[in-house]
């Protein structure tokens, strides 16, 4: 990071699950720091960034609950008719979904 992080801010961000979630949370926090004209990140700013992320996630979940069909279609669109039966989609979500269907068989149970 180009910003200075206090020890307690680092300790808090390390409690966020590693990978995409932590990376995205760190990016959100650093964006907030820049918006506030700050060159360092403290615990209060980390908590603000995490809270902002929670609110965004809650809004997204509410959107899925209110209208689930478009959410499913966005994640796993129908494959083109010309795709061969054994050909996997290129996106990761599609590949995982196809593998799960194959693992479970045609019953889907």
CSV table of C-alpha atoms in Angstrom, one decimal:
chain,number,residue,atom,x,y,z
A,1,UNK,CA,0.0,0.0,0.0
A,2,UNK,CA,1.1,3.5,-0.6
A,3,UNK,CA,-0.6,4.6,2.6
A,4,UNK,CA,0.7,4.2,6.1
A,5,UNK,CA,-1.4,1.8,8.2
A,6,UNK,CA,-1.4,1.8,12.0
A,7,UNK,CA,-0.7,-1.5,13.8
A,8,UNK,CA,-4.3,-1.8,15.0
A,9,UNK,CA,-5.7,-1.0,11.5
A,10,UNK,CA,-3.5,-3.8,10.1
A,11,UNK,CA,-4.6,-6.2,12.8
A,12,UNK,CA,-8.2,-5.5,12.0
A,13,UNK,CA,-7.9,-5.8,8.2
A,14,UNK,CA,-6.2,-9.2,8.8
A,15,UNK,CA,-9.3,-10.4,10.4
A,16,UNK,CA,-11.2,-10.1,7.1
A,17,UNK,CA,-11.1,-13.4,5.2
A,18,UNK,CA,-8.0,-13.5,2.9
A,19,UNK,CA,-8.4,-13.3,-0.8
A,20,UNK,CA,-11.0,-11.3,-2.7
A,21,UNK,CA,-12.8,-10.1,0.4
A,22,UNK,CA,-9.7,-8.7,2.1
A,23,UNK,CA,-8.4,-7.2,-1.1
A,24,UNK,CA,-11.6,-5.5,-1.9
A,25,UNK,CA,-12.0,-4.3,1.7
A,26,UNK,CA,-8.5,-2.9,1.7
A,27,UNK,CA,-9.1,-1.1,-1.6
A,28,UNK,CA,-12.4,0.4,-0.3
A,29,UNK,CA,-10.6,1.6,2.9
A,30,UNK,CA,-7.8,3.2,0.9
A,31,UNK,CA,-10.3,4.8,-1.4
A,32,UNK,CA,-12.0,6.3,1.6
A,33,UNK,CA,-8.7,7.6,3.0
A,34,UNK,CA,-8.0,9.3,-0.3
A,35,UNK,CA,-11.5,10.8,-0.4
A,36,UNK,CA,-10.9,12.2,3.1
A,37,UNK,CA,-7.4,13.5,2.0
A,38,UNK,CA,-5.6,11.2,4.4
A,39,UNK,CA,-2.2,9.7,4.0
A,40,UNK,CA,-2.6,7.1,6.7
A,41,UNK,CA,-5.2,4.5,7.7
A,42,UNK,CA,-6.2,4.1,11.4
A,43,UNK,CA,-8.6,1.7,13.1
A,44,UNK,CA,-11.6,4.1,12.8
A,45,UNK,CA,-11.2,4.3,9.0
A,46,UNK,CA,-10.9,0.5,8.7
A,47,UNK,CA,-14.1,0.1,10.7
A,48,UNK,CA,-15.8,2.8,8.5
A,49,UNK,CA,-14.7,0.9,5.3
A,50,UNK,CA,-15.9,-2.4,6.7
A,51,UNK,CA,-19.3,-1.0,7.7
A,52,UNK,CA,-19.6,0.6,4.2
A,53,UNK,CA,-18.9,-2.9,2.7
A,54,UNK,CA,-21.5,-4.5,4.9
A,55,UNK,CA,-24.2,-2.0,3.8
A,56,UNK,CA,-23.4,-2.7,0.2
A,57,UNK,CA,-23.6,-6.4,0.7
A,58,UNK,CA,-26.9,-6.1,2.6
A,59,UNK,CA,-28.3,-4.0,-0.3
A,60,UNK,CA,-27.1,-6.6,-2.8
A,61,UNK,CA,-28.7,-9.5,-0.8
A,62,UNK,CA,-32.0,-7.6,-0.5
A,63,UNK,CA,-31.9,-7.0,-4.3
A,64,UNK,CA,-31.5,-10.8,-4.8
A,65,UNK,CA,-34.3,-11.6,-2.4
A,66,UNK,CA,-36.7,-9.2,-4.1
A,67,UNK,CA,-35.9,-10.3,-7.7
A,68,UNK,CA,-33.9,-13.6,-7.7
A,69,UNK,CA,-34.3,-14.6,-11.4
A,70,UNK,CA,-32.2,-11.9,-12.9
A,71,UNK,CA,-29.5,-12.5,-10.3
A,72,UNK,CA,-29.3,-16.2,-11.3
A,73,UNK,CA,-29.3,-15.3,-15.0
A,74,UNK,CA,-26.4,-12.9,-14.5
A,75,UNK,CA,-24.4,-15.5,-12.8
A,76,UNK,CA,-25.2,-18.5,-15.1
A,77,UNK,CA,-26.6,-17.3,-18.4
A,78,UNK,CA,-28.0,-19.9,-20.8
A,79,UNK,CA,-25.2,-21.3,-23.0
A,80,UNK,CA,-25.4,-20.7,-26.7
A,81,UNK,CA,-27.2,-23.3,-28.7
A,82,UNK,CA,-24.2,-24.1,-30.8
A,83,UNK,CA,-22.1,-25.0,-27.7
A,84,UNK,CA,-21.2,-28.7,-27.6
A,85,UNK,CA,-22.6,-30.7,-24.7
A,86,UNK,CA,-19.1,-31.4,-23.1
A,87,UNK,CA,-17.7,-27.8,-23.7
A,88,UNK,CA,-17.5,-25.8,-20.5
A,89,UNK,CA,-18.2,-22.0,-20.3
A,90,UNK,CA,-15.1,-19.8,-19.9
A,91,UNK,CA,-16.1,-18.0,-16.8
A,92,UNK,CA,-15.2,-19.5,-13.4
A,93,UNK,CA,-18.8,-19.4,-12.0
A,94,UNK,CA,-20.0,-21.3,-15.1
A,95,UNK,CA,-17.3,-23.9,-14.9
A,96,UNK,CA,-18.0,-24.6,-11.2
A,97,UNK,CA,-21.8,-24.8,-11.9
A,98,UNK,CA,-21.3,-27.2,-14.7
A,99,UNK,CA,-18.9,-29.3,-12.6
A,100,UNK,CA,-21.5,-29.5,-9.8
A,101,UNK,CA,-24.2,-30.6,-12.2
A,102,UNK,CA,-21.9,-33.3,-13.5
A,103,UNK,CA,-21.0,-34.4,-10.0
A,104,UNK,CA,-24.6,-34.6,-8.9
A,105,UNK,CA,-25.8,-36.2,-12.2
A,106,UNK,CA,-29.0,-35.3,-14.0
A,107,UNK,CA,-31.1,-35.5,-10.8
A,108,UNK,CA,-29.7,-32.3,-9.4
A,109,UNK,CA,-29.9,-33.7,-5.8
